[in-house]
Amino acid sequence: MDTFEQSPVQKDDSVAEALEPSPIQEEYAPVIFAQDTVAHVVALDMLSGTEDRENVLRARASGKGVLTAPFRLLKTNRLGVILTFAVYKTDLPSNAIPRERIQATDGYIGGIFDIESLVEKLLQQLASKQTILVNVYDITNQSHPISMYGSNVSDDGLEHVSALNFGDPFRKHEMRCRFKQKPPWPWLAITTSIGILVIALLIGYIFHATLNRIAKVEDDCHKMRELTKRAEAADVAKSQFLATVSHEIRTPMNGVLGMLQMLMGTALDANQQDYVRTAQDSGKALVTLINEVLDQAKIESGKIELEAMPFDLRAIMDEVLALFSGKAHEKGVELAVYVSDAVPEMVIGDPGRFRQIITNLMGNSIKFTKKGHIFLTVHLVEEVMDSMDVETESSSRNTLSGLPVADGSRSWVGFKIFNPEGSSHTPSPSSSDLVNLIVSVEDTGEGIPLEAQPCVFTPFMQVDPSISRKYGGTGIGLSISKCLVGLMNGEIGFVSIPDIGSTFTFTAVFSNGCCNSNDSKPQKQRLKNQSNTMSSTFQGMTALVVDPKPVRAKVSRYQIQRLGIHVELVLDFNQGLSSISNENKAVNMVFVEQEVWDRDSSISALFIYELIQIDQGTKLFLLGNSLSSSRTNTATSGFYTPSVITKPLKASMLSASLQRAMGGNKGNPCNGEHSSLSLRNLLAGRKILIVDDNEVNLIVADAALKKYGADVVCADSGKKAMKLLKPPHKFDACFMDIQMPEMDGFEATRIIRDMESNGHIPILAMTADVIQATYEECQRCGMDGYVSKPFEAEQLYQEVSRFLQPITSVNL
Amino acid sequence: MDVLSQLQRQLADFLASLYREGFVDDQFTQLQKLQDESSPDFVMEVVSLFFEDCEKLVNNMAKVLEQQVVDFKQVDSHVHQLKGSSSSIGAARIRNVCIAFKTFCEAQNREGCLRCLQQVNHEHAQLKANLQSLFTLERQIVAAGGSVPAMQ
C-alpha cells in the first residue's frame, strides 16, 4: 500500500492527550487534509486506534460508509462517530470482491459527526414545544448499548424508540426519545371524556329510569283497571241491591199507608186523628224517599224510560199548585203560575216525570222560602229567545210580590239551545211538530251559598249537613231532575243569590199534541169537554183586574182567561173607573187585589159606589192570599161584602166561585142576573095581590114585585082580600101575610078556597119566620107554599115558578 | 166636581158605617134597589112610614104594659107587627130587639118587656137621626149634580 496517500485524518480512540509518533507498521493512514474545525487531527494515523482501524479496513472492503462506535472525540471530548468512506482509484463495478476493492483503494474520506450537536440541531428543528430528551444508542452489541448522545436519565416515562440508519449495515443505532417533563395531565381530554362519560351515564340512567317508570305505570294501570272493574261491579251490585230492597220496602209501606187511610175513615177522636195523620205524613215522606232512591238506581243503570202520551200542561200546573198551596198559605208565601198563550193546549210527553221535575223544584223553593213569592212560568223557547234581545225590565221591584229576585235570564243564558254552535242549529219554527218549552221556578228564599253552587246537582249532596236535619230531604231530587231533563232533550240551570232568592230553569222538548188526531182522540175529547164546561158559562164575559203589580196581574189575567173571559188590566181604582165608563162593553166582574182594597177602605167604598153608578150588574171579587187576611177584611166594608177568592188562582176554583156569586145565595146581597131575569119572565104583566096589615110591609112588597114588572094590588086585611078574590077575578097569584088582626091569613085562604069553584089561584104565605108548624098549617088551609118576608129573589123565584109559567114573549 | 166626589165619598163612608154598626142590613140595600126614576123618593117615603108606624106601635105597647094586668098577647101582636115592618125595611137593630121582646112576651116577663120597649125607643130615635143625615147627604149630592144610585 502506498503510505503517502493523502488520506483524511482520523481520530484516535485511545487517550486523547497522549499523542505519540505512530509505531512502525505496514500500513498507515494519516490524516492529510482536514477541515479547519478539526484541524487538530491532522497527521493522526487512522489505523492506530483499534476501532478506527477496523472501521477503515471495513470501509475499504465493503465500499460503503462505515460508522464507528460512539467514542469521545479528541479535542472536544464529546461523543461522536466517524463515518469513513473509501476512495477508489478506478470505477469499480458494484459486484467487486473485497480484494479487488482493497487493491483499488486510493485513500479514505472520513466525516466526524458530533452526535450531540447533530442531534441537538435536529431536535431543535423538530421539538419546539416540548423539551424532548433524546438518547441515541449504538446497539450493535445488544446487551451493551453505547450511549452516543443524551444524558442518562432513567427512563420513567414513555419512550419512543426509532431505528437510525446511517447507512452502515454493520452498525445499528437507535434513538430513544422521551419528553423531558412528564406530560402534563391532558386536562381537556380528561374533562371531556369524564364529561362524556358522565353524560353517557346520565343518559343511560335516564333510559333506565324511563323504562322502569313505563313498566311501573303500566303495572299500575293494569292494577287500576282491575280495581275499576271491581268497583263498577260493586256499584252495579249496590244499585241492584238498593233497587231490590227498596222495592221490597215499598210494598209493605204501601200496605201501611193503605191501612192508615182506612183507619182515618173510622171513628176516631181528635187525638187519634192527629196521630194517624202524623203517621200518614211520615209514611208518605218515606215512600217519597224510597221512590227517589229507586229512581236514582234506575238512572244509574240507565233503565229510565219516558212515556209519550198527550197531556194538558196547564192542568199539570194546577195540580202542582194545589199540592203546594196549603204549605204556601201557612208560610205566607204567594204562589203563582203563568203559562204563556203560545204554549199549545196539549203536548205529547211524559206527564208524570214532567210533574216530578216541577214538583221537585217547587218543593225545594217552598222549603227554603219564608216570604215573598214563588213564581212558576212556562214559555216557549222561541218567545224567550226573542225577548233576549229586548232590554229586560230595569226595575228589580217589578216582580210578583215586589221583593227582588235573582235574575232568571242568567240561569238559562248559557244553555246550548240559545248558543247554537255554527249554523247547523236553527230554531225550530220550521218543525212545527216539536215544542220547545222553557220552565222557570223563581223564588225569594234563602238562596244557595256560593261555595255550594257547583255541586248542587250532585246526588246526595246537601248544601250543609245541617240542612237535612233542618229541612229534611236527601239531596237526590235535583240530580234525578237533571237526569230526567236530559232524557227530555233539555238542559237545567239555575242562578242563586244568597238572601235574595234562586231561580231554577230547565228546557224540555215535547211534540205538539194539538194536531194529532189518531189514537188520542177519546182522551182529548174528554179533556176538551171538561174545559168546555168550565168556560161555557162565562164565555164572552168581560172582567177587569185592578192590581198595581204587573207581573201578578198578568198571572191573574192568565187564569181568568182560561175560563173564556176577556180580561183587562188596570193599575188602580181610578184607571178602573175610567176604563169601565169609557168602554162600550159592560164589565161583568171586577177583580181587586187584596192589598189595593186594604189600603184605604174609604177609597174602596167610593169605588164600589161609582161602579154601581155605572153598572148595577157588575160583581166585585177580592183576590186574597190567604183565608185569614180575607176574614179581617170583611168587617170593614159592611154594606157591601165582596166575595173573596183565595190565591193561587185555579181555573176550577175560580169557576166555582164565580158561579156561586152569580147564582145569588141566601144572604148574598147581589141579585143574580139569572134570577132577576127569570123572575121578570115569570111575573111581568101578571096581576098579583098582596095582603098584609102592615103598611110598611105592603109598600115594600109592592115595590119589590113591581120591579119585576108585575101589576100589583095591595090589601091591608083578610076581609079586603076576600072581596078582591071573589070570582071572577083577574089575579094570577096572591101573597098573603099570616098574622093579621081580625082575620088571619089561614082563615082568609080557607074562605077564598071555599069561594073558588074552578080555577085555583096560587096563594103563597108571607112569613117572617118559617116554622114547620106554620108550614103544615099553610098546607092544611089550602096555601100553596110560602115565601119569606122580606122577599128574597131566589126563593121567590123557586116558589112562583111552581105555579106560573115563564112568559117567553116578554120584551126585557 | 170635587165637592161632589167629596160628598159621595162622605155618603159612602156613612153608609158603610151604618152597615158596620148594624143599624141597617141587606134588606135596606134591597130597598134602595127598588128606588128608581119612577119613584125617586121611595126609600124616604117607606122609611118615614115606618117611623110613624113604629111610634104608633110603641105608644100602644106602652099603654098595654102600663096596665095592671098586661095582655101579653096584644103586646106580642104589636111586637110581631114591629118586627115585620122593621124586617121589611132592614132596620136590623130594631128587629133584633123585637126578637128579644117577643121572648119576653111569651115568658110574660113585664120587666123584660118594658126594658125592650125602652130599647126600641132608643133604637128608633137613633135610626131616625141616622137616616135623616143620610137623606140630607143624598139631597146635597143631587143638588150638586150627582145622582144617588140604588145600592147593589
CSV table of N, CA and C in Angstrom, one decimal, chain A residues 600-603 605-606 608-610 612-613 615-619 635-640 667-671 692-700 703-705 707 737 739-741 768-769 789-791, chain B residues 5 8-9 11-13 15-17 19-20 26-27 29-31 33-34 36 42 45-46 49-51 53 57 76-77 80-89 102 138 141 146-152:
chain,number,residue,atom,x,y,z
A,600,ASP,N,-157.0,51.5,51.6
A,600,ASP,CA,-157.9,52.6,52.1
A,600,ASP,C,-159.3,52.2,51.9
A,601,SER,N,-160.0,51.9,53.0
A,601,SER,CA,-161.3,51.4,52.9
A,601,SER,C,-162.3,52.4,52.3
A,602,SER,N,-162.0,53.7,52.6
A,602,SER,CA,-163.0,54.7,52.1
A,602,SER,C,-162.9,54.8,50.6
A,603,ILE,N,-161.6,54.7,50.1
A,603,ILE,CA,-161.5,54.7,48.6
A,603,ILE,C,-162.2,53.5,48.0
A,605,ALA,N,-164.7,51.9,49.2
A,605,ALA,CA,-166.1,52.1,49.3
A,605,ALA,C,-166.6,53.0,48.1
A,606,LEU,N,-165.8,54.1,47.9
A,606,LEU,CA,-166.1,55.0,46.9
A,606,LEU,C,-166.1,54.3,45.5
A,608,ILE,N,-166.7,51.3,44.9
A,608,ILE,CA,-167.9,50.5,44.7
A,608,ILE,C,-169.1,51.4,44.3
A,609,TYR,N,-169.2,52.4,45.0
A,609,TYR,CA,-170.3,53.4,44.8
A,609,TYR,C,-170.3,53.8,43.3
A,610,GLU,N,-169.1,54.2,42.9
A,610,GLU,CA,-169.0,54.7,41.5
A,610,GLU,C,-169.3,53.6,40.5
A,612,ILE,N,-171.2,51.0,40.9
A,612,ILE,CA,-172.6,50.7,40.8
A,612,ILE,C,-173.4,51.8,40.0
A,613,GLN,N,-172.9,53.0,40.2
A,613,GLN,CA,-173.5,54.1,39.4
A,613,GLN,C,-173.4,53.8,37.9
A,615,ASP,N,-172.8,50.6,36.5
A,615,ASP,CA,-173.4,49.4,36.0
A,615,ASP,C,-173.8,48.6,37.3
A,616,GLN,N,-175.1,48.3,37.3
A,616,GLN,CA,-175.5,47.6,38.5
A,616,GLN,C,-175.1,46.2,38.6
A,617,GLY,N,-175.0,45.6,37.4
A,617,GLY,CA,-174.9,44.1,37.4
A,617,GLY,C,-173.4,43.6,37.6
A,618,THR,N,-172.5,44.5,37.9
A,618,THR,CA,-171.1,44.1,38.0
A,618,THR,C,-170.8,43.4,39.3
A,619,LYS,N,-170.2,42.3,39.3
A,619,LYS,CA,-169.8,41.6,40.5
A,619,LYS,C,-168.4,42.1,40.9
A,635,ALA,N,-165.0,42.7,57.7
A,635,ALA,CA,-165.7,43.6,58.7
A,635,ALA,C,-165.7,45.0,58.2
A,636,THR,N,-164.7,45.4,57.5
A,636,THR,CA,-164.6,46.9,57.2
A,636,THR,C,-165.7,47.4,56.4
A,637,SER,N,-165.9,46.8,55.2
A,637,SER,CA,-166.9,47.4,54.3
A,637,SER,C,-168.2,46.6,54.5
A,638,GLY,N,-168.9,47.0,55.4
A,638,GLY,CA,-170.1,46.2,55.8
A,638,GLY,C,-171.2,46.2,54.8
A,639,PHE,N,-171.4,47.4,54.1
A,639,PHE,CA,-172.6,47.5,53.3
A,639,PHE,C,-172.4,46.7,52.0
A,640,TYR,N,-171.2,46.4,51.7
A,640,TYR,CA,-171.1,45.6,50.5
A,640,TYR,C,-169.9,44.6,50.8
A,667,GLY,N,-178.5,35.5,51.7
A,667,GLY,CA,-177.6,36.3,52.4
A,667,GLY,C,-176.6,37.1,51.5
A,668,ASN,N,-176.6,36.7,50.2
A,668,ASN,CA,-175.7,37.4,49.3
A,668,ASN,C,-176.5,38.6,48.8
A,669,PRO,N,-176.0,39.8,48.9
A,669,PRO,CA,-176.8,40.9,48.6
A,669,PRO,C,-177.0,41.0,47.1
A,670,CYS,N,-176.2,40.4,46.2
A,670,CYS,CA,-176.5,40.6,44.8
A,670,CYS,C,-177.6,39.8,44.3
A,671,ASN,N,-178.4,40.4,43.6
A,671,ASN,CA,-179.5,39.6,42.9
A,671,ASN,C,-178.9,39.0,41.6
A,692,ASP,N,-201.4,42.3,53.5
A,692,ASP,CA,-200.6,42.5,54.7
A,692,ASP,C,-201.2,43.7,55.5
A,693,ASP,N,-201.3,43.5,56.8
A,693,ASP,CA,-201.9,44.5,57.6
A,693,ASP,C,-200.9,45.7,57.8
A,694,ASN,N,-199.7,45.4,57.7
A,694,ASN,CA,-198.7,46.4,58.0
A,694,ASN,C,-198.4,47.2,56.7
A,695,GLU,N,-198.5,48.5,56.8
A,695,GLU,CA,-198.4,49.3,55.6
A,695,GLU,C,-197.0,49.2,55.1
A,696,VAL,N,-196.1,49.3,56.0
A,696,VAL,CA,-194.7,49.3,55.5
A,696,VAL,C,-194.4,48.0,54.7
A,697,ASN,N,-194.8,46.9,55.3
A,697,ASN,CA,-194.6,45.7,54.5
A,697,ASN,C,-195.3,45.7,53.2
A,698,LEU,N,-196.5,46.2,53.2
A,698,LEU,CA,-197.2,46.3,51.9
A,698,LEU,C,-196.4,47.1,50.9
A,699,ILE,N,-196.0,48.2,51.3
A,699,ILE,CA,-195.3,49.1,50.3
A,699,ILE,C,-194.0,48.4,49.8
A,700,VAL,N,-193.3,47.8,50.7
A,700,VAL,CA,-192.0,47.2,50.3
A,700,VAL,C,-192.3,46.0,49.3
A,703,ALA,N,-193.4,47.3,45.9
A,703,ALA,CA,-192.3,47.8,45.1
A,703,ALA,C,-191.5,46.7,44.6
A,704,ALA,N,-191.2,45.7,45.4
A,704,ALA,CA,-190.4,44.6,45.0
A,704,ALA,C,-191.0,43.9,43.8
A,705,LEU,N,-192.3,43.6,43.9
A,705,LEU,CA,-192.9,42.9,42.8
A,705,LEU,C,-193.1,43.8,41.6
A,707,LYS,N,-191.0,45.8,40.6
A,707,LYS,CA,-189.7,45.8,39.9
A,707,LYS,C,-189.6,44.7,38.8
A,737,ASP,N,-200.1,37.6,54.0
A,737,ASP,CA,-199.5,37.6,55.3
A,737,ASP,C,-200.3,36.7,56.3
A,739,GLN,N,-200.0,36.5,60.0
A,739,GLN,CA,-200.6,37.2,61.2
A,739,GLN,C,-201.2,38.5,61.0
A,740,MET,N,-202.5,38.5,60.9
A,740,MET,CA,-203.2,39.7,60.7
A,740,MET,C,-204.3,39.8,61.8
A,741,PRO,N,-204.7,41.0,62.2
A,741,PRO,CA,-205.8,41.1,63.2
A,741,PRO,C,-207.1,40.8,62.5
A,768,ALA,N,-192.5,35.9,58.3
A,768,ALA,CA,-191.1,36.4,58.8
A,768,ALA,C,-190.3,35.2,59.3
A,769,ASP,N,-190.9,34.3,60.0
A,769,ASP,CA,-190.1,33.1,60.4
A,769,ASP,C,-190.9,31.8,60.0
A,789,LYS,N,-190.5,36.8,54.4
A,789,LYS,CA,-190.7,38.2,54.4
A,789,LYS,C,-189.5,38.8,55.0
A,790,PRO,N,-188.8,39.7,54.5
A,790,PRO,CA,-189.0,40.3,53.2
A,790,PRO,C,-188.6,39.4,52.1
A,791,PHE,N,-189.0,39.7,50.9
A,791,PHE,CA,-188.8,38.8,49.7
A,791,PHE,C,-187.3,38.5,49.5
B,5,SER,N,-167.6,64.7,44.5
B,5,SER,CA,-166.9,63.4,44.9
B,5,SER,C,-166.7,63.4,46.4
B,8,GLN,N,-170.0,62.4,47.8
B,8,GLN,CA,-170.2,61.0,47.5
B,8,GLN,C,-169.4,60.1,48.4
B,9,ARG,N,-168.2,60.5,48.6
B,9,ARG,CA,-167.3,59.8,49.5
B,9,ARG,C,-167.9,59.7,50.9
B,11,LEU,N,-170.9,60.1,51.7
B,11,LEU,CA,-172.1,59.2,51.8
B,11,LEU,C,-171.7,57.8,51.9
B,12,ALA,N,-170.7,57.4,51.0
B,12,ALA,CA,-170.3,56.0,51.0
B,12,ALA,C,-169.8,55.6,52.4
B,13,ASP,N,-169.0,56.5,53.0
B,13,ASP,CA,-168.4,56.2,54.3
B,13,ASP,C,-169.6,56.0,55.3
B,15,LEU,N,-172.7,55.4,54.9
B,15,LEU,CA,-173.5,54.1,54.6
B,15,LEU,C,-172.7,52.9,55.2
B,16,ALA,N,-171.4,52.9,54.9
B,16,ALA,CA,-170.6,51.8,55.3
B,16,ALA,C,-170.7,51.7,56.9
B,17,SER,N,-170.6,52.8,57.5
B,17,SER,CA,-170.6,52.8,59.0
B,17,SER,C,-172.0,52.3,59.5
B,19,TYR,N,-173.9,50.2,58.1
B,19,TYR,CA,-173.9,48.7,57.9
B,19,TYR,C,-173.1,48.1,59.0
B,20,ARG,N,-171.9,48.7,59.1
B,20,ARG,CA,-170.9,48.1,60.0
B,20,ARG,C,-171.5,48.0,61.4
B,26,ASP,N,-178.9,44.0,54.9
B,26,ASP,CA,-179.1,43.8,53.4
B,26,ASP,C,-180.4,44.3,52.9
B,27,GLN,N,-181.4,44.1,53.7
B,27,GLN,CA,-182.8,44.4,53.2
B,27,GLN,C,-182.8,45.9,52.9
B,29,THR,N,-180.5,47.6,51.6
B,29,THR,CA,-179.9,47.7,50.3
B,29,THR,C,-180.9,47.3,49.2
B,30,GLN,N,-181.6,46.2,49.5
B,30,GLN,CA,-182.7,45.8,48.6
B,30,GLN,C,-183.7,46.9,48.4
B,31,LEU,N,-184.0,47.6,49.5
B,31,LEU,CA,-184.9,48.7,49.4
B,31,LEU,C,-184.4,49.8,48.5
B,33,LYS,N,-182.5,49.4,46.1
B,33,LYS,CA,-182.5,49.0,44.8
B,33,LYS,C,-183.9,49.2,44.1
B,34,LEU,N,-184.9,49.3,45.0
B,34,LEU,CA,-186.2,49.4,44.5
B,34,LEU,C,-186.5,50.9,44.1
B,36,ASP,N,-186.1,54.0,41.9
B,36,ASP,CA,-185.6,54.4,40.6
B,36,ASP,C,-186.2,55.7,40.1
B,42,PHE,N,-188.6,56.9,47.0
B,42,PHE,CA,-189.2,55.7,47.6
B,42,PHE,C,-188.7,55.3,49.0
B,45,GLU,N,-189.8,57.7,51.6
B,45,GLU,CA,-191.2,57.5,51.9
B,45,GLU,C,-191.5,56.3,52.8
B,46,VAL,N,-190.9,55.2,52.4
B,46,VAL,CA,-191.1,54.0,53.2
B,46,VAL,C,-190.5,54.2,54.6
B,49,LEU,N,-192.7,56.2,56.7
B,49,LEU,CA,-193.9,55.4,57.0
B,49,LEU,C,-193.6,54.5,58.2
B,50,PHE,N,-192.4,53.9,58.1
B,50,PHE,CA,-192.0,53.0,59.1
B,50,PHE,C,-191.9,53.7,60.5
B,51,PHE,N,-191.3,54.9,60.4
B,51,PHE,CA,-191.1,55.6,61.7
B,51,PHE,C,-192.5,55.9,62.3
B,53,ASP,N,-195.3,54.3,61.8
B,53,ASP,CA,-195.8,53.0,62.3
B,53,ASP,C,-195.2,52.6,63.6
B,57,LEU,N,-197.0,52.0,67.2
B,57,LEU,CA,-196.9,50.7,67.9
B,57,LEU,C,-196.3,50.8,69.3
B,76,ASP,N,-197.6,41.0,72.2
B,76,ASP,CA,-197.0,40.1,71.3
B,76,ASP,C,-197.4,40.5,69.8
B,77,SER,N,-198.6,40.7,69.6
B,77,SER,CA,-199.0,41.0,68.3
B,77,SER,C,-198.4,42.3,67.8
B,80,HIS,N,-194.9,41.7,67.0
B,80,HIS,CA,-194.8,40.9,65.7
B,80,HIS,C,-194.9,41.9,64.6
B,81,GLN,N,-195.9,42.9,64.7
B,81,GLN,CA,-196.0,43.9,63.6
B,81,GLN,C,-194.7,44.6,63.5
B,82,LEU,N,-194.2,45.1,64.6
B,82,LEU,CA,-193.0,45.9,64.5
B,82,LEU,C,-191.8,45.1,63.9
B,83,LYS,N,-191.8,43.9,64.3
B,83,LYS,CA,-190.7,43.0,63.8
B,83,LYS,C,-190.9,42.9,62.3
B,84,GLY,N,-192.1,42.7,61.9
B,84,GLY,CA,-192.3,42.5,60.4
B,84,GLY,C,-191.9,43.7,59.7
B,85,SER,N,-192.4,44.9,60.2
B,85,SER,CA,-192.1,46.1,59.4
B,85,SER,C,-190.6,46.5,59.4
B,86,SER,N,-190.0,46.2,60.6
B,86,SER,CA,-188.6,46.5,60.6
B,86,SER,C,-187.8,45.6,59.7
B,87,SER,N,-188.2,44.4,59.6
B,87,SER,CA,-187.5,43.5,58.7
B,87,SER,C,-187.7,44.0,57.3
B,88,SER,N,-188.9,44.4,57.0
B,88,SER,CA,-189.2,44.9,55.6
B,88,SER,C,-188.2,46.0,55.1
B,89,ILE,N,-187.9,46.9,56.1
B,89,ILE,CA,-187.1,47.9,55.6
B,89,ILE,C,-185.6,47.7,56.0
B,102,LYS,N,-190.2,39.6,71.9
B,102,LYS,CA,-191.1,38.5,71.7
B,102,LYS,C,-190.9,37.5,72.8
B,138,GLU,N,-177.9,62.8,50.6
B,138,GLU,CA,-178.3,62.4,49.3
B,138,GLU,C,-178.9,63.7,48.6
B,141,ILE,N,-176.1,65.8,47.4
B,141,ILE,CA,-175.5,65.2,46.2
B,141,ILE,C,-176.3,65.5,45.0
B,146,GLY,N,-174.9,65.3,41.1
B,146,GLY,CA,-174.7,63.9,41.0
B,146,GLY,C,-175.9,63.1,41.2
B,147,SER,N,-175.8,61.8,41.2
B,147,SER,CA,-177.0,61.0,41.4
B,147,SER,C,-176.8,60.0,42.5
B,148,VAL,N,-177.8,59.7,43.1
B,148,VAL,CA,-177.7,58.7,44.2
B,148,VAL,C,-178.2,57.4,43.6
B,149,PRO,N,-177.4,56.4,43.3
B,149,PRO,CA,-177.8,55.2,42.7
B,149,PRO,C,-178.4,54.3,43.7
B,150,ALA,N,-179.1,53.3,43.1
B,150,ALA,CA,-179.6,52.2,44.0
B,150,ALA,C,-178.4,51.4,44.4
B,151,MET,N,-178.3,51.0,45.6
B,151,MET,CA,-177.2,50.2,46.0
B,151,MET,C,-177.4,48.8,45.5
B,152,GLN,N,-176.2,48.1,45.4
B,152,GLN,CA,-176.3,46.7,44.9
B,152,GLN,C,-176.2,45.8,46.0
